[in-house]
PDB file of C-alpha atoms in Angstrom:
ATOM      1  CA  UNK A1273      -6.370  43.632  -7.237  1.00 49.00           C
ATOM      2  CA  UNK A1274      -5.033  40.675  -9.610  1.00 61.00           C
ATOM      3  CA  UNK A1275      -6.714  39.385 -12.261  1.00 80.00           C
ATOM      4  CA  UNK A1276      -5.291  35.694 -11.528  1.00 79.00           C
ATOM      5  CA  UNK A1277      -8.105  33.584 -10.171  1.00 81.00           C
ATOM      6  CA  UNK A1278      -7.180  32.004  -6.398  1.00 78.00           C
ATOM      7  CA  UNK A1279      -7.753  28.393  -8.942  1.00 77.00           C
ATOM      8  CA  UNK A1280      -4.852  29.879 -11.305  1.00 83.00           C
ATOM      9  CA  UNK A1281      -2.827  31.041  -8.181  1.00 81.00           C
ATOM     10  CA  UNK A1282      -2.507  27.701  -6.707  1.00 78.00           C
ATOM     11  CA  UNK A1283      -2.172  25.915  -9.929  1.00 82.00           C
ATOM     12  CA  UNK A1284       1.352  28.347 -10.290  1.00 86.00           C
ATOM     13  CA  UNK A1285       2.140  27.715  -7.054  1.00 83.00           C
ATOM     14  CA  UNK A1286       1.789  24.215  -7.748  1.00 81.00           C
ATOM     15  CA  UNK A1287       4.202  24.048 -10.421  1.00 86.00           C
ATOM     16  CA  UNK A1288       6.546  25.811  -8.528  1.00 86.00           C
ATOM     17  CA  UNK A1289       6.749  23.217  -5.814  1.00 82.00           C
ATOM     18  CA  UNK A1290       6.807  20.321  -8.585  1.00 83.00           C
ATOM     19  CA  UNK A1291       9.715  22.486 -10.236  1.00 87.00           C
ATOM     20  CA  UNK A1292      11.806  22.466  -7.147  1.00 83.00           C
ATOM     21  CA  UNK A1293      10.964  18.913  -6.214  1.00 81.00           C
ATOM     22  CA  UNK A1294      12.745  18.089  -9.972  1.00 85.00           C
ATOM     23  CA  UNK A1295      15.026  19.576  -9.275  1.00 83.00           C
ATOM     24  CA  UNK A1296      16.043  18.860  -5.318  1.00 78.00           C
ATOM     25  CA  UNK A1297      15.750  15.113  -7.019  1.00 79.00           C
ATOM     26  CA  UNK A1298      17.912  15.756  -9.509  1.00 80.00           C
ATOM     27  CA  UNK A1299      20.599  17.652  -7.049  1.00 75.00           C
ATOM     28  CA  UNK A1300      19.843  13.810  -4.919  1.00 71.00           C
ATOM     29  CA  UNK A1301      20.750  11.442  -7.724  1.00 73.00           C
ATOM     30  CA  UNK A1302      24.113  13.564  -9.233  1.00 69.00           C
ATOM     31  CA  UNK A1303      26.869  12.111  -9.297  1.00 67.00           C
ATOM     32  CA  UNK A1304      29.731  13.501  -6.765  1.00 63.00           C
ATOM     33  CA  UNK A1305      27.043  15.426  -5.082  1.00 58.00           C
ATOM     34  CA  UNK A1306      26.676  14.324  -1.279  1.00 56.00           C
ATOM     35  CA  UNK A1307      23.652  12.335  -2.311  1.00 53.00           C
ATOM     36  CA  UNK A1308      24.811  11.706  -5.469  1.00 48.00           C
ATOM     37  CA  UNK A1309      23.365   8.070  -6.496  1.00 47.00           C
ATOM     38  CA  UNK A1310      21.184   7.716  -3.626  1.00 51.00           C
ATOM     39  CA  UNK A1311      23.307   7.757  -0.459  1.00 54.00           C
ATOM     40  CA  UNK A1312      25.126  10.361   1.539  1.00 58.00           C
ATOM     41  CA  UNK A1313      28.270  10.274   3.619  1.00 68.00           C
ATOM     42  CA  UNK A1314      26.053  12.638   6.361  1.00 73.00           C
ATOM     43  CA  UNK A1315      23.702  10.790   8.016  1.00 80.00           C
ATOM     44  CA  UNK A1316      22.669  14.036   9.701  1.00 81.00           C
ATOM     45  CA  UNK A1317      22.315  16.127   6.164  1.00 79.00           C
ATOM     46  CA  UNK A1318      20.538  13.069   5.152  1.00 78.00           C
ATOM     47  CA  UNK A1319      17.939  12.901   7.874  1.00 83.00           C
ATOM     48  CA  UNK A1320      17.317  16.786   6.911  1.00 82.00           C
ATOM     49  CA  UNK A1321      16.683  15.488   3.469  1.00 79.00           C
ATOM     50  CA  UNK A1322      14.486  13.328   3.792  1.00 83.00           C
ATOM     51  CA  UNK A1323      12.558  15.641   6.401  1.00 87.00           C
ATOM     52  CA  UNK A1324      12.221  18.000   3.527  1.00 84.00           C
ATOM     53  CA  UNK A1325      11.425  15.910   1.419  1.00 82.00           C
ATOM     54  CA  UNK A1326       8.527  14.599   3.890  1.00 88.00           C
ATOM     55  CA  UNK A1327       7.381  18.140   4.527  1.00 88.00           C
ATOM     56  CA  UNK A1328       7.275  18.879   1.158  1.00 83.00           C
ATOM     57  CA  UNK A1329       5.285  16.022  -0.237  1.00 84.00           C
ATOM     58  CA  UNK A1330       2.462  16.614   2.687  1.00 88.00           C
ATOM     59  CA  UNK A1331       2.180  20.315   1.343  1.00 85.00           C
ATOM     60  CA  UNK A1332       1.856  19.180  -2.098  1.00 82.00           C
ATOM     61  CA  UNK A1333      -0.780  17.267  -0.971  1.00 86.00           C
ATOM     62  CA  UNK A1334      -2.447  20.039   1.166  1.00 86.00           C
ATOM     63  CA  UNK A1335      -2.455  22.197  -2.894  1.00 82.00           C
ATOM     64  CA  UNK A1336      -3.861  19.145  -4.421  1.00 82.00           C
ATOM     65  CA  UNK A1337      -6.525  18.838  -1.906  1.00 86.00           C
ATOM     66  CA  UNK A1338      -7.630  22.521  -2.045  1.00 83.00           C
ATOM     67  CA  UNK A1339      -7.037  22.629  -6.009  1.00 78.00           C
ATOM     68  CA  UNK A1340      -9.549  19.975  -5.718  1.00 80.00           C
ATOM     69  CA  UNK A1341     -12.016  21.763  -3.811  1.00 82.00           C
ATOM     70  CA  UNK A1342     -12.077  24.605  -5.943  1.00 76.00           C
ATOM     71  CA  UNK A1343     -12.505  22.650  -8.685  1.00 73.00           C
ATOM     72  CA  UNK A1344     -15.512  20.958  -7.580  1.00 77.00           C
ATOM     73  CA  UNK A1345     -16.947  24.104  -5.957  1.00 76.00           C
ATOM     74  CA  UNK A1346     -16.300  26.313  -9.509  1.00 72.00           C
ATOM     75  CA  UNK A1347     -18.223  22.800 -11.591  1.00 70.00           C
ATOM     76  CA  UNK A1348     -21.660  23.347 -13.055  1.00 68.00           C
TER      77      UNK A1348
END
């Protein structure tokens, strides 16, 4: 068994999904990228995008929301 807490778990699991958001913004706003400087060429690849972007911002907020539960459950 781990000696991480589940609190400690999420918390690296929410960095990890911050992390990649960076950096699937970063790979968005590059320059001679296919959405380099905000736009792509493939309306199709853009649509997936911003679908993962979407999915990825509601299970960001799923981690918050249970980060935040534990947090109140492990207060004094």
């Amino acid at each position: 068994m781990s000696d991480i807490s589940p609190a400690d778990r999420m918390q690296r699991a929410l960095a990890r999904i911050e992390a990649a958001l960076r950096r699937i913004e970063a790979a968005r706003v590059a320059p001679g990228l296919p959405f380099g400087n905000g736009g792509s060429s493939n309306p199709e690849l853009q649509a997936r995008y911003d679908a993962l972007q979407a999915e990825a911002a509601a299970a960001l907020a799923q981690i918050e929301a249970v980060l935040g539960t534990l947090e109140k459950d492990a207060a004094p």
